[in-house]
Amino acid sequence: MVDVQEALERLTGLNLGYILELYEDYRRDPASVEPSWRAFFEQWGPRLEQLGAPAPAAAVAGPAFDFSKVAAVVQLAQRIRHRGHRAARLDPLGSPPPGDPALEPAYHGLTPEDLAQLPATLVGGPAARGARNAAEAIERLRQIYCGTIGYDYGHLQDRTEREWLEEAIESERFRVRLDPAAKRALLERLTAVEVFERYLHRTFVGQKRFSIEGTDMLVPILDEILRQVAETGIPKVAMGMAHRGRLNVLAHVLGKPYEQILAEFMGLDHREPASLTEGGTLGYTGDVKYHMGGVRASGELQVILANNPSHLEFVNPVVEGMARALQDRRTDPGCPAQDVDACLPILIHGDAAFPGEGIVAETLNMSGIPGYSTGGTLHIIVNNQLGYTTEPQEGRSTFYASDPARGFEIPVFHVNADDPEACLTAARLAFAYRQRFHKDVLIDLIGYRRWGHNEGDEPTFTQPVMYRQIGQHPTVRELWARQLIAQGIVTEEEVATLEQRYLAQLQEIRQKLLSQATGPRHGHGASSDGRSVIAVPTAVPLEQLKEFNRQAHTLPAGFNLNPKLRRQLQRRLEAVEREEAIDWAHAELLAFASLLAEGVPIRLTGQDTIRGTFSQRHVAFYDFETGERVIPLQTMPAARASFAVYNSPLSEAGPLGFEYGYSVQAPEALVLWEAQFGDFANVAQVIIDQFIVSGWAKWRQRSALVLLLPHGYEGQGPEHSSARLERFLQLAAEDNVRIVNCTTAAQYFHLLRRQAALRTLDPRPLIVMTPKSLLRHPKAMSPVRELAEGVFHPVLDDPTAANRRSDVTRLILSSGKVYVDLVASPLFSESRHVAIVRVEELYPFPEEELATVLARYPNARDVVWLQEEPKNMGAWTFVQPRLQPLLGDRTLRYIGRPERASPAEGLAEMHEQEQARIVAEAFAGVPEPALPG
């Protein structure tokens, strides 16, 4: 069926023939046309018949019918629906809306008389029901679309979504009309919100709290959403927000006790979470009170507010990852089944940060991607109409702060923060849209900021006019109270009593805390340079490995494998059966297969990860004729848990933040993120610094996330050589992470299995410098039996030096791929007095293991740390102060690139020269052993 608006949208001008054709359909079967057309034809059908006949239009009986006016009315109605928000009264401070000429009848050539003569059916939709003519229907549209809610949905491409919103908005089925009891309850809620902020402001003068004042309705909006969530049966909500209004949300939405918040302001509480006893005080530094998260369990509903650093919007992908982890069911083999109604994500943004921070666009981009979608996020912009001191025109190129969402097909509901019922209406509609279409939706809560950016800031320096107006503007609580007094629902005395009750409660709590105070609590333990990793078995019996290998390479009957992969697949099958050496990716596959058989869910994501940047992984196969994809790890008969693998968008901060959040909420899973090249992680440095390496110290938030960062110098230039190992080592302290730069397939196999075993025993993020040229290098391959025996070794002694240790005078210590450069050189076989030891795990620093190895070489007085990275990069500055105490009176020298601003050479020739120099220097001038006696 085609409605009036759709018909006219299809036309570049008036097409009488098309309308007459629709009328013929109506004459044959009135039910075959849309109701608005049916009503139109019932009134104007006879005149249409005469217009379609040879007689001129002037011969039509009754008033002249100008079809240009029909198009004009439809176009006017459409403009009001899609552009009415520009005439909506959205600013609580009263600035006039910008308007739009297309919202006026005259713009379309219409007069009031025209509208009065034309039928309401031309306007269409619920607004036309019961209207006597187009004039009344248009006026109803204005009241709906140009009030205190601006409905911004005309940019949606999907007609079904637009029609659903049109009906929902114009029928007002989600409009909130509170009864007297609900109005009193809302007044009480707003009083609690306002008095809390006012008390903190007056009692703790100058202390930062990032007040909610000016957008107080955020709390009732969240109340309404959570009420809808509970009624729908969604068991969990994952929320993220920056610091504006966070304390109020913690108190009134998460239920954090006033006592705890006031104690933090009074310096009586070091905010050590209950889980502190689990890990002692070692490594706990805490965080400021307006960064802390919380959890509330109420009946069947659990609400999680994520911890968030000051990097405003970077919590967005973290929350999305948390939500996806709560939605995925990982207990069954195959790709995990997702239940989008197992968790609702809510993200609360700032008006300056939403268009300003690129992480917002990264997160929005993931909303429709299969590996990252969460079935629709409910976004709320807490819109102060001001950045720190930056005006909107200085901080964005768009009209609305919310405009970036338009590019991602997200409807936006702009709402005046001083109209409580409109705010609740927007909340109900937003939730209903999410549930209907499982897409993102955004509420733009337009208010103001009563104080400066923080409570110690003076806003009149930069916005004197705005803040004079704010100073005279009543709060939303005051406005709501006046309205209720005028309606006879409450009295002035009741309003004052309510205020005093909350003030007295807060004052009583503070006095009690003062009387009980014994001084501030501290408890930060002594620093640690890392302790030994818990020993866990990681070997897998050989016969099991063979069976897992067969299952992990089994393809369906009739599958047309790419001819170029046939030999590789056959070689992998034969290598394990014959107990030969296998390469890096093959060892990884066997590690994954063995873990799935043990019931460990795995999630592997990253840039081009399914195939592998270097065409090494091939965890999925594509039918060469049909393109059908098969992932054998998802169909293994032995598997007892899910295996998820996804290529990520070409971005880093958003996807890495997502995986961190996923790992926090899925502690039973092995979660891995792979960069295309290691230095791509640079773009995600905020996620690394503020979440991955410090989450435990600040928030006691655990994660066992694995970062796979390709690293190694092969002449590919400054941006494809280094994963910036030095940065991770600089961030390593107090047992916060594990950092590994291993050199063999077996080591990698045991490392992955160790991390999976420790994910519940002793979870820590694992950063792995993975290879590129070593992926298929014979010297990095390992016999299958090494997977069936042994464990991961933090230090590997020189396997060629067992019978000549007393002859060794130079001991070279290295880490990672440069070891292969050394042992592949003909100089190595000629240097009997040199031994090369590999430090495979750099953090925790393997002090005991190194001491044991060093003791085996009593005559090695010349100890060298050799690396291919520049001296101011790589591991040198980290290992030097840790190695020196182990050496006693032995010397420690450095061989590698000199200090440089850029990590690697841009020309292959220069790279080859530098690598050759480093290798030659390693074996040059080796001292002879001292003669006995």
PDB file of C-alpha atoms in Angstrom, residues 19-103:
ATOM      1  CA  ILE A  19      -3.196   9.902  -8.698  1.00  0.00           C
ATOM      2  CA  LEU A  20      -5.852   8.849 -11.204  1.00  0.00           C
ATOM      3  CA  GLU A  21      -4.212   5.427 -11.422  1.00  0.00           C
ATOM      4  CA  LEU A  22      -4.413   5.085  -7.633  1.00  0.00           C
ATOM      5  CA  TYR A  23      -8.057   6.139  -7.855  1.00  0.00           C
ATOM      6  CA  GLU A  24      -8.749   3.331 -10.318  1.00  0.00           C
ATOM      7  CA  ASP A  25      -7.272   0.892  -7.788  1.00  0.00           C
ATOM      8  CA  TYR A  26      -9.569   2.394  -5.162  1.00  0.00           C
ATOM      9  CA  ARG A  27     -12.629   1.975  -7.391  1.00  0.00           C
ATOM     10  CA  ARG A  28     -11.838  -1.705  -7.958  1.00  0.00           C
ATOM     11  CA  ASP A  29     -11.081  -2.372  -4.284  1.00  0.00           C
ATOM     12  CA  PRO A  30     -11.147   0.421  -1.659  1.00  0.00           C
ATOM     13  CA  ALA A  31      -9.121  -1.782   0.702  1.00  0.00           C
ATOM     14  CA  SER A  32      -6.241  -1.891  -1.778  1.00  0.00           C
ATOM     15  CA  VAL A  33      -5.173   1.685  -0.994  1.00  0.00           C
ATOM     16  CA  GLU A  34      -3.885   3.163   2.230  1.00  0.00           C
ATOM     17  CA  PRO A  35      -6.543   4.609   4.584  1.00  0.00           C
ATOM     18  CA  SER A  36      -5.421   8.213   4.049  1.00  0.00           C
ATOM     19  CA  TRP A  37      -5.888   7.823   0.280  1.00  0.00           C
ATOM     20  CA  ARG A  38      -9.155   6.017   0.818  1.00  0.00           C
ATOM     21  CA  ALA A  39     -10.526   8.907   2.863  1.00  0.00           C
ATOM     22  CA  PHE A  40      -9.268  11.358   0.248  1.00  0.00           C
ATOM     23  CA  PHE A  41     -10.948   9.508  -2.615  1.00  0.00           C
ATOM     24  CA  GLU A  42     -14.198   9.205  -0.706  1.00  0.00           C
ATOM     25  CA  GLN A  43     -14.357  12.996  -0.565  1.00  0.00           C
ATOM     26  CA  TRP A  44     -12.798  13.984  -3.884  1.00  0.00           C
ATOM     27  CA  GLY A  45     -13.434  10.928  -6.089  1.00  0.00           C
ATOM     28  CA  PRO A  46     -16.241  12.419  -8.231  1.00  0.00           C
ATOM     29  CA  ARG A  47     -14.151  15.426  -9.137  1.00  0.00           C
ATOM     30  CA  LEU A  48     -11.200  13.174  -9.998  1.00  0.00           C
ATOM     31  CA  GLU A  49     -13.446  11.242 -12.391  1.00  0.00           C
ATOM     32  CA  GLN A  50     -14.373  14.415 -14.181  1.00  0.00           C
ATOM     33  CA  LEU A  51     -10.760  15.596 -14.245  1.00  0.00           C
ATOM     34  CA  GLY A  52      -9.796  12.360 -15.924  1.00  0.00           C
ATOM     35  CA  ALA A  53     -12.536  12.837 -18.595  1.00  0.00           C
ATOM     36  CA  PRO A  54     -12.221  14.975 -21.703  1.00  0.00           C
ATOM     37  CA  ALA A  55     -14.205  17.769 -20.088  1.00  0.00           C
ATOM     38  CA  PRO A  56     -12.012  20.638 -18.814  1.00  0.00           C
ATOM     39  CA  ALA A  57     -11.417  20.977 -15.124  1.00  0.00           C
ATOM     40  CA  ALA A  58     -13.539  24.129 -15.061  1.00  0.00           C
ATOM     41  CA  ALA A  59     -16.568  21.977 -15.780  1.00  0.00           C
ATOM     42  CA  VAL A  60     -16.186  20.091 -12.515  1.00  0.00           C
ATOM     43  CA  ALA A  61     -19.071  20.761 -10.209  1.00  0.00           C
ATOM     44  CA  GLY A  62     -18.431  22.287  -6.809  1.00  0.00           C
ATOM     45  CA  PRO A  63     -15.419  24.322  -5.665  1.00  0.00           C
ATOM     46  CA  ALA A  64     -12.346  24.391  -7.871  1.00  0.00           C
ATOM     47  CA  PHE A  65      -9.786  21.760  -6.865  1.00  0.00           C
ATOM     48  CA  ASP A  66      -6.138  22.853  -7.264  1.00  0.00           C
ATOM     49  CA  PHE A  67      -3.922  19.766  -7.192  1.00  0.00           C
ATOM     50  CA  SER A  68      -0.839  21.921  -6.596  1.00  0.00           C
ATOM     51  CA  LYS A  69      -2.349  22.648  -3.170  1.00  0.00           C
ATOM     52  CA  VAL A  70      -2.565  18.891  -2.499  1.00  0.00           C
ATOM     53  CA  ALA A  71       1.179  18.527  -3.039  1.00  0.00           C
ATOM     54  CA  ALA A  72       1.866  21.645  -0.994  1.00  0.00           C
ATOM     55  CA  VAL A  73      -0.044  20.366   2.050  1.00  0.00           C
ATOM     56  CA  VAL A  74       1.702  17.004   1.901  1.00  0.00           C
ATOM     57  CA  GLN A  75       5.093  18.702   1.587  1.00  0.00           C
ATOM     58  CA  LEU A  76       4.336  21.060   4.487  1.00  0.00           C
ATOM     59  CA  ALA A  77       3.350  18.126   6.701  1.00  0.00           C
ATOM     60  CA  GLN A  78       6.507  16.287   5.732  1.00  0.00           C
ATOM     61  CA  ARG A  79       8.690  19.301   6.545  1.00  0.00           C
ATOM     62  CA  ILE A  80       7.080  19.656   9.979  1.00  0.00           C
ATOM     63  CA  ARG A  81       7.676  15.985  10.710  1.00  0.00           C
ATOM     64  CA  HIS A  82      11.301  16.038   9.601  1.00  0.00           C
ATOM     65  CA  ARG A  83      12.314  19.624  10.371  1.00  0.00           C
ATOM     66  CA  GLY A  84       9.930  20.635  13.141  1.00  0.00           C
ATOM     67  CA  HIS A  85      12.701  20.164  15.694  1.00  0.00           C
ATOM     68  CA  ARG A  86      14.240  23.399  14.415  1.00  0.00           C
ATOM     69  CA  ALA A  87      11.224  25.263  15.741  1.00  0.00           C
ATOM     70  CA  ALA A  88      10.994  23.303  19.003  1.00  0.00           C
ATOM     71  CA  ARG A  89      11.490  25.116  22.313  1.00  0.00           C
ATOM     72  CA  LEU A  90      14.520  23.169  23.461  1.00  0.00           C
ATOM     73  CA  ASP A  91      16.615  25.661  25.436  1.00  0.00           C
ATOM     74  CA  PRO A  92      15.667  26.001  29.119  1.00  0.00           C
ATOM     75  CA  LEU A  93      17.400  29.379  29.093  1.00  0.00           C
ATOM     76  CA  GLY A  94      14.910  30.587  26.506  1.00  0.00           C
ATOM     77  CA  SER A  95      16.972  31.270  23.392  1.00  0.00           C
ATOM     78  CA  PRO A  96      14.684  31.297  20.339  1.00  0.00           C
ATOM     79  CA  PRO A  97      14.799  28.220  18.081  1.00  0.00           C
ATOM     80  CA  PRO A  98      16.426  28.784  14.676  1.00  0.00           C
ATOM     81  CA  GLY A  99      13.277  27.820  12.776  1.00  0.00           C
ATOM     82  CA  ASP A 100      13.066  26.894   9.121  1.00  0.00           C
ATOM     83  CA  PRO A 101      11.174  28.732   6.321  1.00  0.00           C
ATOM     84  CA  ALA A 102       9.900  25.375   5.037  1.00  0.00           C
ATOM     85  CA  LEU A 103       7.835  25.032   8.201  1.00  0.00           C
TER      86      LEU A 103
END
